[in-house]
Amino acid sequence: MNNQAIAELLRNAMLNRTPVTQISKIRPEFSLSDANEVQEIGFNLAQAQGEKLAGYKMGLTSKAKQRDVNVFEPIRGYMLASTEIPKNGIVKMNSRIHPRVEPEVAVVLKEELRGPGVTLRDVVRSIEGIYPALEIVDSRYEGFIFKLEDVIADNTSAAGFMVGRVNLLPQIDELNLMGITVRKNGAIVETGAPAAVLGDPLLSVMSLANSLAEEAKSIPAGLVVLTGGITQSVSFVKGDKIEVEWPQEILSFIAE
Ligand code: OOG
Ligand code: MG
């Protein structure tokens, strides 16, 4: 199977909510550069079907997330505009396989960030807003099991995102130690703070800009950047209510 066929397989797995075998099992020589190419082809397929780019995401930027999926390197992917979930909306289960939710910090830029050589100070200077967010991941692989190359090819399991409305930029100095809880049906299932993400989630934005530069891409102003799950992700099924609580704002949804 060539990279084009793999990209089609993964896109159809998402559209038909049918998980597939890990690519690294079908093609043992599948490399990181193949994986990045498959991710890119997948984006082009989505775009040809009318999808729009809503932003970029970093993943596996916290120890909790790395241990969760047993992959120990940060990864990057993209978000499609059609996967944005309105604040405190409904998450439809009929388009998902085995979804999980994770609390994240979202960043929006007022100026484009173009690497290589982007520094943390460049990031801070370019920020329009920092927002509470959550991401839904839904691996297209059977059993939610994958290797590094598999998960990159699968656009880092991206399946949905919600961004809050309270801009935390005025509190940027307190961001790292803001306490966050994740509740499922009222019970606290995870707690954490943004410092879990590389010590500072803004470092995740820096890495993203420098990593996109390897493909001559930048982070444009106005797009959403997800910096990576703060805690382990939490699985949910139809009927569950999820709430991610920050000191300033609660993001919630019901799975239907
Ligand atoms: C991989 C995607 C990781 C994050 O925030 O760490 C990710 C996965 O967990 O399926 O989005
Ligand atoms: Mg994530």
PDB file of C-alpha atoms and ligand atoms in Angstrom:
ATOM      1  CA  MET A   1       0.000   0.000   0.000  1.00  0.00           C
ATOM      2  CA  ASN A   2       1.459   3.379  -0.973  1.00  0.00           C
ATOM      3  CA  ASN A   3       1.176   6.597   1.045  1.00  0.00           C
ATOM      4  CA  GLN A   4      -1.774   7.855  -0.993  1.00  0.00           C
ATOM      5  CA  ALA A   5      -3.713   4.622  -0.322  1.00  0.00           C
ATOM      6  CA  ILE A   6      -2.879   4.802   3.395  1.00  0.00           C
ATOM      7  CA  ALA A   7      -4.121   8.396   3.603  1.00  0.00           C
ATOM      8  CA  GLU A   8      -7.383   7.319   1.927  1.00  0.00           C
ATOM      9  CA  LEU A   9      -7.707   4.338   4.281  1.00  0.00           C
ATOM     10  CA  LEU A  10      -7.331   6.586   7.347  1.00  0.00           C
ATOM     11  CA  ARG A  11      -9.707   9.253   6.044  1.00  0.00           C
ATOM     12  CA  ASN A  12     -12.338   6.613   5.288  1.00  0.00           C
ATOM     13  CA  ALA A  13     -11.808   5.025   8.712  1.00  0.00           C
ATOM     14  CA  MET A  14     -12.688   8.409  10.200  1.00  0.00           C
ATOM     15  CA  LEU A  15     -15.692   9.022   7.939  1.00  0.00           C
ATOM     16  CA  ASN A  16     -17.069   5.479   8.373  1.00  0.00           C
ATOM     17  CA  ARG A  17     -16.044   5.157  12.036  1.00  0.00           C
ATOM     18  CA  THR A  18     -14.400   1.813  11.351  1.00  0.00           C
ATOM     19  CA  PRO A  19     -10.989   1.337  12.974  1.00  0.00           C
ATOM     20  CA  VAL A  20      -8.106  -0.042  10.910  1.00  0.00           C
ATOM     21  CA  THR A  21      -4.954  -2.063  11.585  1.00  0.00           C
ATOM     22  CA  GLN A  22      -1.842  -0.069  12.486  1.00  0.00           C
ATOM     23  CA  ILE A  23       0.084   0.950   9.366  1.00  0.00           C
ATOM     24  CA  SER A  24       3.360  -0.096  11.013  1.00  0.00           C
ATOM     25  CA  LYS A  25       1.971  -3.673  11.086  1.00  0.00           C
ATOM     26  CA  ILE A  26       0.960  -3.656   7.426  1.00  0.00           C
ATOM     27  CA  ARG A  27       4.135  -1.872   6.277  1.00  0.00           C
ATOM     28  CA  PRO A  28       7.008  -2.523   8.716  1.00  0.00           C
ATOM     29  CA  GLU A  29       9.321  -0.136   6.827  1.00  0.00           C
ATOM     30  CA  PHE A  30       6.814   2.768   7.226  1.00  0.00           C
ATOM     31  CA  SER A  31       9.045   5.731   8.192  1.00  0.00           C
ATOM     32  CA  LEU A  32       8.590   9.093   9.910  1.00  0.00           C
ATOM     33  CA  SER A  33       8.850  10.844   6.576  1.00  0.00           C
ATOM     34  CA  ASP A  34       6.160   8.531   5.143  1.00  0.00           C
ATOM     35  CA  ALA A  35       4.020   9.326   8.186  1.00  0.00           C
ATOM     36  CA  ASN A  36       4.353  13.081   7.649  1.00  0.00           C
ATOM     37  CA  GLU A  37       3.561  12.640   3.964  1.00  0.00           C
ATOM     38  CA  VAL A  38       0.435  10.616   4.778  1.00  0.00           C
ATOM     39  CA  GLN A  39      -0.707  13.343   7.189  1.00  0.00           C
ATOM     40  CA  GLU A  40      -0.223  15.949   4.457  1.00  0.00           C
ATOM     41  CA  ILE A  41      -2.043  13.871   1.829  1.00  0.00           C
ATOM     42  CA  GLY A  42      -4.867  13.349   4.341  1.00  0.00           C
ATOM     43  CA  PHE A  43      -5.193  17.102   4.754  1.00  0.00           C
ATOM     44  CA  ASN A  44      -5.287  17.588   0.974  1.00  0.00           C
ATOM     45  CA  LEU A  45      -8.010  14.924   0.684  1.00  0.00           C
ATOM     46  CA  ALA A  46     -10.069  16.665   3.358  1.00  0.00           C
ATOM     47  CA  GLN A  47      -9.565  20.022   1.660  1.00  0.00           C
ATOM     48  CA  ALA A  48     -10.657  18.591  -1.688  1.00  0.00           C
ATOM     49  CA  GLN A  49     -13.833  17.485   0.106  1.00  0.00           C
ATOM     50  CA  GLY A  50     -14.511  21.072   1.230  1.00  0.00           C
ATOM     51  CA  GLU A  51     -12.851  21.025   4.652  1.00  0.00           C
ATOM     52  CA  LYS A  52     -11.021  24.113   5.965  1.00  0.00           C
ATOM     53  CA  LEU A  53      -7.979  24.430   8.230  1.00  0.00           C
ATOM     54  CA  ALA A  54      -8.947  25.702  11.703  1.00  0.00           C
ATOM     55  CA  GLY A  55      -5.593  25.349  13.384  1.00  0.00           C
ATOM     56  CA  TYR A  56      -2.637  23.255  14.400  1.00  0.00           C
ATOM     57  CA  LYS A  57      -2.093  21.036  17.404  1.00  0.00           C
ATOM     58  CA  MET A  58       0.751  19.656  19.376  1.00  0.00           C
ATOM     59  CA  GLY A  59       0.328  16.310  21.096  1.00  0.00           C
ATOM     60  CA  LEU A  60       2.204  14.169  23.596  1.00  0.00           C
ATOM     61  CA  THR A  61       3.696  17.238  25.260  1.00  0.00           C
ATOM     62  CA  SER A  62       2.954  16.050  28.821  1.00  0.00           C
ATOM     63  CA  LYS A  63       4.249  12.991  30.663  1.00  0.00           C
ATOM     64  CA  ALA A  64       0.654  11.985  31.462  1.00  0.00           C
ATOM     65  CA  LYS A  65      -0.248  11.862  27.758  1.00  0.00           C
ATOM     66  CA  GLN A  66       2.978  10.120  26.726  1.00  0.00           C
ATOM     67  CA  ARG A  67       2.463   7.363  29.300  1.00  0.00           C
ATOM     68  CA  ASP A  68      -1.198   7.144  28.339  1.00  0.00           C
ATOM     69  CA  VAL A  69      -0.433   6.039  24.771  1.00  0.00           C
ATOM     70  CA  ASN A  70       3.114   4.732  25.281  1.00  0.00           C
ATOM     71  CA  VAL A  71       4.670   7.101  22.743  1.00  0.00           C
ATOM     72  CA  PHE A  72       7.307   9.422  24.166  1.00  0.00           C
ATOM     73  CA  GLU A  73       7.807  12.130  21.527  1.00  0.00           C
ATOM     74  CA  PRO A  74       5.811  15.288  20.898  1.00  0.00           C
ATOM     75  CA  ILE A  75       3.886  15.235  17.616  1.00  0.00           C
ATOM     76  CA  ARG A  76       1.977  17.775  15.575  1.00  0.00           C
ATOM     77  CA  GLY A  77      -1.200  17.690  13.502  1.00  0.00           C
ATOM     78  CA  TYR A  78      -3.971  19.927  12.224  1.00  0.00           C
ATOM     79  CA  MET A  79      -7.599  20.622  13.101  1.00  0.00           C
ATOM     80  CA  LEU A  80     -10.402  20.891  10.561  1.00  0.00           C
ATOM     81  CA  ALA A  81     -12.965  23.665  10.982  1.00  0.00           C
ATOM     82  CA  SER A  82     -15.828  21.152  10.743  1.00  0.00           C
ATOM     83  CA  THR A  83     -14.611  19.441  13.933  1.00  0.00           C
ATOM     84  CA  GLU A  84     -14.986  22.490  16.170  1.00  0.00           C
ATOM     85  CA  ILE A  85     -17.536  21.925  18.930  1.00  0.00           C
ATOM     86  CA  PRO A  86     -19.507  24.976  20.028  1.00  0.00           C
ATOM     87  CA  LYS A  87     -18.947  25.944  23.641  1.00  0.00           C
ATOM     88  CA  ASN A  88     -21.041  23.797  25.972  1.00  0.00           C
ATOM     89  CA  GLY A  89     -22.537  21.994  22.989  1.00  0.00           C
ATOM     90  CA  ILE A  90     -23.253  18.415  22.105  1.00  0.00           C
ATOM     91  CA  VAL A  91     -20.745  15.832  20.920  1.00  0.00           C
ATOM     92  CA  LYS A  92     -22.320  13.472  18.423  1.00  0.00           C
ATOM     93  CA  MET A  93     -21.272   9.876  19.012  1.00  0.00           C
ATOM     94  CA  ASN A  94     -22.493   8.627  15.631  1.00  0.00           C
ATOM     95  CA  SER A  95     -19.391   9.988  13.913  1.00  0.00           C
ATOM     96  CA  ARG A  96     -16.875   8.567  16.408  1.00  0.00           C
ATOM     97  CA  ILE A  97     -15.071   5.304  17.164  1.00  0.00           C
ATOM     98  CA  HIS A  98     -13.697   5.336  20.748  1.00  0.00           C
ATOM     99  CA  PRO A  99     -13.351   9.015  21.665  1.00  0.00           C
ATOM    100  CA  ARG A 100     -11.481  10.479  24.611  1.00  0.00           C
ATOM    101  CA  VAL A 101     -11.337  14.057  25.887  1.00  0.00           C
ATOM    102  CA  GLU A 102      -8.392  16.017  27.299  1.00  0.00           C
ATOM    103  CA  PRO A 103      -8.000  19.506  28.793  1.00  0.00           C
ATOM    104  CA  GLU A 104      -5.679  21.808  26.855  1.00  0.00           C
ATOM    105  CA  VAL A 105      -4.456  25.378  26.571  1.00  0.00           C
ATOM    106  CA  ALA A 106      -5.340  27.036  23.249  1.00  0.00           C
ATOM    107  CA  VAL A 107      -3.363  29.955  21.880  1.00  0.00           C
ATOM    108  CA  VAL A 108      -4.366  32.377  19.122  1.00  0.00           C
ATOM    109  CA  LEU A 109      -1.775  34.638  17.506  1.00  0.00           C
ATOM    110  CA  LYS A 110      -2.163  38.231  16.379  1.00  0.00           C
ATOM    111  CA  GLU A 111       0.916  37.945  14.160  1.00  0.00           C
ATOM    112  CA  GLU A 112       2.185  35.071  12.069  1.00  0.00           C
ATOM    113  CA  LEU A 113       4.999  33.020  13.639  1.00  0.00           C
ATOM    114  CA  ARG A 114       7.454  31.687  11.115  1.00  0.00           C
ATOM    115  CA  GLY A 115      10.462  29.553  12.035  1.00  0.00           C
ATOM    116  CA  PRO A 116      13.145  28.412  12.121  1.00  0.00           C
ATOM    117  CA  GLY A 117      14.588  29.999  15.216  1.00  0.00           C
ATOM    118  CA  VAL A 118      11.337  31.127  16.856  1.00  0.00           C
ATOM    119  CA  THR A 119      12.006  31.851  20.551  1.00  0.00           C
ATOM    120  CA  LEU A 120       9.732  31.890  23.574  1.00  0.00           C
ATOM    121  CA  ARG A 121       9.914  35.695  23.529  1.00  0.00           C
ATOM    122  CA  ASP A 122       8.750  35.731  19.914  1.00  0.00           C
ATOM    123  CA  VAL A 123       5.782  33.593  20.963  1.00  0.00           C
ATOM    124  CA  VAL A 124       4.837  35.848  23.878  1.00  0.00           C
ATOM    125  CA  ARG A 125       5.062  38.925  21.636  1.00  0.00           C
ATOM    126  CA  SER A 126       2.805  37.367  19.001  1.00  0.00           C
ATOM    127  CA  ILE A 127      -0.051  36.190  21.235  1.00  0.00           C
ATOM    128  CA  GLU A 128      -3.552  37.617  20.861  1.00  0.00           C
ATOM    129  CA  GLY A 129      -5.156  35.260  23.329  1.00  0.00           C
ATOM    130  CA  ILE A 130      -4.739  32.227  25.593  1.00  0.00           C
ATOM    131  CA  TYR A 131      -7.937  30.255  26.145  1.00  0.00           C
ATOM    132  CA  PRO A 132      -9.152  27.237  28.122  1.00  0.00           C
ATOM    133  CA  ALA A 133      -9.820  24.458  25.617  1.00  0.00           C
ATOM    134  CA  LEU A 134     -10.509  20.780  25.278  1.00  0.00           C
ATOM    135  CA  GLU A 135      -9.666  18.311  22.567  1.00  0.00           C
ATOM    136  CA  ILE A 136     -11.374  15.113  21.518  1.00  0.00           C
ATOM    137  CA  VAL A 137      -9.013  12.453  20.254  1.00  0.00           C
ATOM    138  CA  ASP A 138     -10.323   9.350  18.505  1.00  0.00           C
ATOM    139  CA  SER A 139      -7.641   7.084  17.081  1.00  0.00           C
ATOM    140  CA  ARG A 140      -8.509   5.480  13.785  1.00  0.00           C
ATOM    141  CA  TYR A 141      -6.570   2.383  14.916  1.00  0.00           C
ATOM    142  CA  GLU A 142      -8.064  -0.692  16.522  1.00  0.00           C
ATOM    143  CA  GLY A 143      -7.820  -0.648  20.309  1.00  0.00           C
ATOM    144  CA  PHE A 144      -6.472   2.933  20.326  1.00  0.00           C
ATOM    145  CA  ILE A 145      -2.980   1.377  19.993  1.00  0.00           C
ATOM    146  CA  PHE A 146      -0.276   2.878  17.770  1.00  0.00           C
ATOM    147  CA  LYS A 147       3.383   3.675  17.292  1.00  0.00           C
ATOM    148  CA  LEU A 148       4.827   7.142  16.682  1.00  0.00           C
ATOM    149  CA  GLU A 149       4.637   6.797  12.867  1.00  0.00           C
ATOM    150  CA  ASP A 150       1.055   5.474  13.005  1.00  0.00           C
ATOM    151  CA  VAL A 151      -0.276   8.339  15.094  1.00  0.00           C
ATOM    152  CA  ILE A 152       1.407  10.994  12.935  1.00  0.00           C
ATOM    153  CA  ALA A 153      -0.107   9.438   9.808  1.00  0.00           C
ATOM    154  CA  ASP A 154      -3.482   9.483  11.595  1.00  0.00           C
ATOM    155  CA  ASN A 155      -3.223  13.252  12.153  1.00  0.00           C
ATOM    156  CA  THR A 156      -2.455  12.722  15.848  1.00  0.00           C
ATOM    157  CA  SER A 157      -5.918  11.227  16.483  1.00  0.00           C
ATOM    158  CA  ALA A 158      -7.505  14.694  16.041  1.00  0.00           C
ATOM    159  CA  ALA A 159     -11.305  14.470  16.161  1.00  0.00           C
ATOM    160  CA  GLY A 160     -12.687  17.673  17.684  1.00  0.00           C
ATOM    161  CA  PHE A 161     -11.935  20.722  19.788  1.00  0.00           C
ATOM    162  CA  MET A 162     -13.690  23.356  21.896  1.00  0.00           C
ATOM    163  CA  VAL A 163     -12.227  26.748  22.761  1.00  0.00           C
ATOM    164  CA  GLY A 164     -13.378  28.896  25.679  1.00  0.00           C
ATOM    165  CA  ARG A 165     -14.075  32.623  25.657  1.00  0.00           C
ATOM    166  CA  VAL A 166     -12.099  33.961  28.589  1.00  0.00           C
ATOM    167  CA  ASN A 167      -8.781  35.351  27.416  1.00  0.00           C
ATOM    168  CA  LEU A 168      -6.138  34.422  30.013  1.00  0.00           C
ATOM    169  CA  LEU A 169      -3.445  36.637  28.455  1.00  0.00           C
ATOM    170  CA  PRO A 170      -3.713  39.228  31.269  1.00  0.00           C
ATOM    171  CA  GLN A 171      -2.895  36.356  33.685  1.00  0.00           C
ATOM    172  CA  ILE A 172      -0.063  34.932  31.601  1.00  0.00           C
ATOM    173  CA  ASP A 173       2.270  34.864  34.612  1.00  0.00           C
ATOM    174  CA  GLU A 174      -0.123  32.636  36.573  1.00  0.00           C
ATOM    175  CA  LEU A 175      -1.065  30.374  33.658  1.00  0.00           C
ATOM    176  CA  ASN A 176       1.297  27.508  34.442  1.00  0.00           C
ATOM    177  CA  LEU A 177      -0.134  26.870  37.887  1.00  0.00           C
ATOM    178  CA  MET A 178      -3.841  27.356  37.243  1.00  0.00           C
ATOM    179  CA  GLY A 179      -5.672  24.310  38.594  1.00  0.00           C
ATOM    180  CA  ILE A 180      -7.862  22.348  36.196  1.00  0.00           C
ATOM    181  CA  THR A 181     -10.286  19.546  36.873  1.00  0.00           C
ATOM    182  CA  VAL A 182     -12.015  17.173  34.482  1.00  0.00           C
ATOM    183  CA  ARG A 183     -15.359  15.791  35.609  1.00  0.00           C
ATOM    184  CA  LYS A 184     -17.309  12.927  34.133  1.00  0.00           C
ATOM    185  CA  ASN A 185     -20.948  12.829  35.217  1.00  0.00           C
ATOM    186  CA  GLY A 186     -20.093  15.066  38.160  1.00  0.00           C
ATOM    187  CA  ALA A 187     -17.142  13.061  39.522  1.00  0.00           C
ATOM    188  CA  ILE A 188     -13.584  14.402  39.240  1.00  0.00           C
ATOM    189  CA  VAL A 189     -11.564  12.025  37.056  1.00  0.00           C
ATOM    190  CA  GLU A 190      -8.437  14.131  36.336  1.00  0.00           C
ATOM    191  CA  THR A 191      -6.716  17.176  37.834  1.00  0.00           C
ATOM    192  CA  GLY A 192      -3.743  19.116  36.512  1.00  0.00           C
ATOM    193  CA  ALA A 193      -2.153  22.419  35.602  1.00  0.00           C
ATOM    194  CA  PRO A 194      -0.729  23.793  32.325  1.00  0.00           C
ATOM    195  CA  ALA A 195       2.850  23.422  33.636  1.00  0.00           C
ATOM    196  CA  ALA A 196       2.432  19.701  32.851  1.00  0.00           C
ATOM    197  CA  VAL A 197       2.846  20.707  29.176  1.00  0.00           C
ATOM    198  CA  LEU A 198       6.613  21.007  28.638  1.00  0.00           C
ATOM    199  CA  GLY A 199       6.836  23.103  31.829  1.00  0.00           C
ATOM    200  CA  ASP A 200       5.075  25.908  29.912  1.00  0.00           C
ATOM    201  CA  PRO A 201       2.511  25.421  27.118  1.00  0.00           C
ATOM    202  CA  LEU A 202       3.935  28.439  25.274  1.00  0.00           C
ATOM    203  CA  LEU A 203       7.021  26.292  24.623  1.00  0.00           C
ATOM    204  CA  SER A 204       4.693  23.996  22.732  1.00  0.00           C
ATOM    205  CA  VAL A 205       3.737  26.910  20.428  1.00  0.00           C
ATOM    206  CA  MET A 206       7.437  27.602  19.913  1.00  0.00           C
ATOM    207  CA  SER A 207       8.129  23.980  18.976  1.00  0.00           C
ATOM    208  CA  LEU A 208       5.156  23.959  16.624  1.00  0.00           C
ATOM    209  CA  ALA A 209       6.395  27.049  14.771  1.00  0.00           C
ATOM    210  CA  ASN A 210       9.897  25.608  14.445  1.00  0.00           C
ATOM    211  CA  SER A 211       8.601  22.210  13.384  1.00  0.00           C
ATOM    212  CA  LEU A 212       6.278  23.697  10.720  1.00  0.00           C
ATOM    213  CA  ALA A 213       9.289  25.621   9.395  1.00  0.00           C
ATOM    214  CA  GLU A 214      10.836  22.291   8.322  1.00  0.00           C
ATOM    215  CA  GLU A 215       8.040  22.180   5.732  1.00  0.00           C
ATOM    216  CA  ALA A 216       8.297  25.898   4.968  1.00  0.00           C
ATOM    217  CA  LYS A 217       5.011  26.507   6.818  1.00  0.00           C
ATOM    218  CA  SER A 218       4.142  29.007   9.546  1.00  0.00           C
ATOM    219  CA  ILE A 219       1.440  29.480  12.171  1.00  0.00           C
ATOM    220  CA  PRO A 220      -0.834  32.150  10.681  1.00  0.00           C
ATOM    221  CA  ALA A 221      -2.490  34.772  12.868  1.00  0.00           C
ATOM    222  CA  GLY A 222      -6.026  33.912  13.945  1.00  0.00           C
ATOM    223  CA  LEU A 223      -5.821  30.109  13.791  1.00  0.00           C
ATOM    224  CA  VAL A 224      -6.239  28.008  16.935  1.00  0.00           C
ATOM    225  CA  VAL A 225      -3.145  26.314  18.340  1.00  0.00           C
ATOM    226  CA  LEU A 226      -3.732  23.451  20.779  1.00  0.00           C
ATOM    227  CA  THR A 227      -0.664  22.943  22.951  1.00  0.00           C
ATOM    228  CA  GLY A 228      -1.303  19.333  24.064  1.00  0.00           C
ATOM    229  CA  GLY A 229      -3.255  17.436  26.704  1.00  0.00           C
ATOM    230  CA  ILE A 230      -2.480  18.463  30.297  1.00  0.00           C
ATOM    231  CA  THR A 231      -3.734  15.218  31.840  1.00  0.00           C
ATOM    232  CA  GLN A 232      -4.375  11.710  30.649  1.00  0.00           C
ATOM    233  CA  SER A 233      -7.348  11.649  28.299  1.00  0.00           C
ATOM    234  CA  VAL A 234     -10.749  10.489  29.565  1.00  0.00           C
ATOM    235  CA  SER A 235     -12.926   8.106  27.569  1.00  0.00           C
ATOM    236  CA  PHE A 236     -16.641   8.774  27.290  1.00  0.00           C
ATOM    237  CA  VAL A 237     -19.715   7.094  25.879  1.00  0.00           C
ATOM    238  CA  LYS A 238     -23.181   8.179  24.836  1.00  0.00           C
ATOM    239  CA  GLY A 239     -24.984   9.934  27.670  1.00  0.00           C
ATOM    240  CA  ASP A 240     -21.856  11.084  29.507  1.00  0.00           C
ATOM    241  CA  LYS A 241     -21.479  14.691  30.600  1.00  0.00           C
ATOM    242  CA  ILE A 242     -17.921  16.047  30.574  1.00  0.00           C
ATOM    243  CA  GLU A 243     -16.863  19.281  32.283  1.00  0.00           C
ATOM    244  CA  VAL A 244     -13.404  20.853  32.179  1.00  0.00           C
ATOM    245  CA  GLU A 245     -13.195  23.464  34.912  1.00  0.00           C
ATOM    246  CA  TRP A 246     -10.680  26.303  35.021  1.00  0.00           C
ATOM    247  CA  PRO A 247     -10.706  29.022  37.697  1.00  0.00           C
ATOM    248  CA  GLN A 248     -12.160  31.405  35.070  1.00  0.00           C
ATOM    249  CA  GLU A 249     -14.425  29.237  32.930  1.00  0.00           C
ATOM    250  CA  ILE A 250     -16.053  25.824  32.569  1.00  0.00           C
ATOM    251  CA  LEU A 251     -16.154  24.008  29.225  1.00  0.00           C
ATOM    252  CA  SER A 252     -18.640  21.182  29.020  1.00  0.00           C
ATOM    253  CA  PHE A 253     -20.450  18.881  26.610  1.00  0.00           C
ATOM    254  CA  ILE A 254     -22.883  16.037  26.562  1.00  0.00           C
ATOM    255  CA  ALA A 255     -22.172  13.011  24.366  1.00  0.00           C
ATOM    256  CA  GLU A 256     -25.292  12.080  22.392  1.00  0.00           C
TER     257      GLU A 256
HETATM  258  C1  OOG B   1      -2.468  11.111  20.363  1.00  0.00           C
HETATM  259  C2  OOG B   1      -2.727  12.586  20.307  1.00  0.00           C
HETATM  260  C3  OOG B   1      -2.134  13.297  21.475  1.00  0.00           C
HETATM  261  C4  OOG B   1      -2.263  15.311  22.981  1.00  0.00           C
HETATM  262  O1  OOG B   1      -2.800  16.373  23.269  1.00  0.00           O
HETATM  263  O2  OOG B   1      -1.363  14.828  23.662  1.00  0.00           O
HETATM  264  C5  OOG B   1      -2.732  14.619  21.756  1.00  0.00           C
HETATM  265  C6  OOG B   1      -3.522  10.391  21.174  1.00  0.00           C
HETATM  266  O3  OOG B   1      -3.548  10.522  22.398  1.00  0.00           O
HETATM  267  O4  OOG B   1      -4.322   9.676  20.564  1.00  0.00           O
HETATM  268  O5  OOG B   1      -3.585  15.151  21.100  1.00  0.00           O
HETATM  269 MG    MG B   2      -4.558  16.775  22.301  1.00  0.00          MG
END
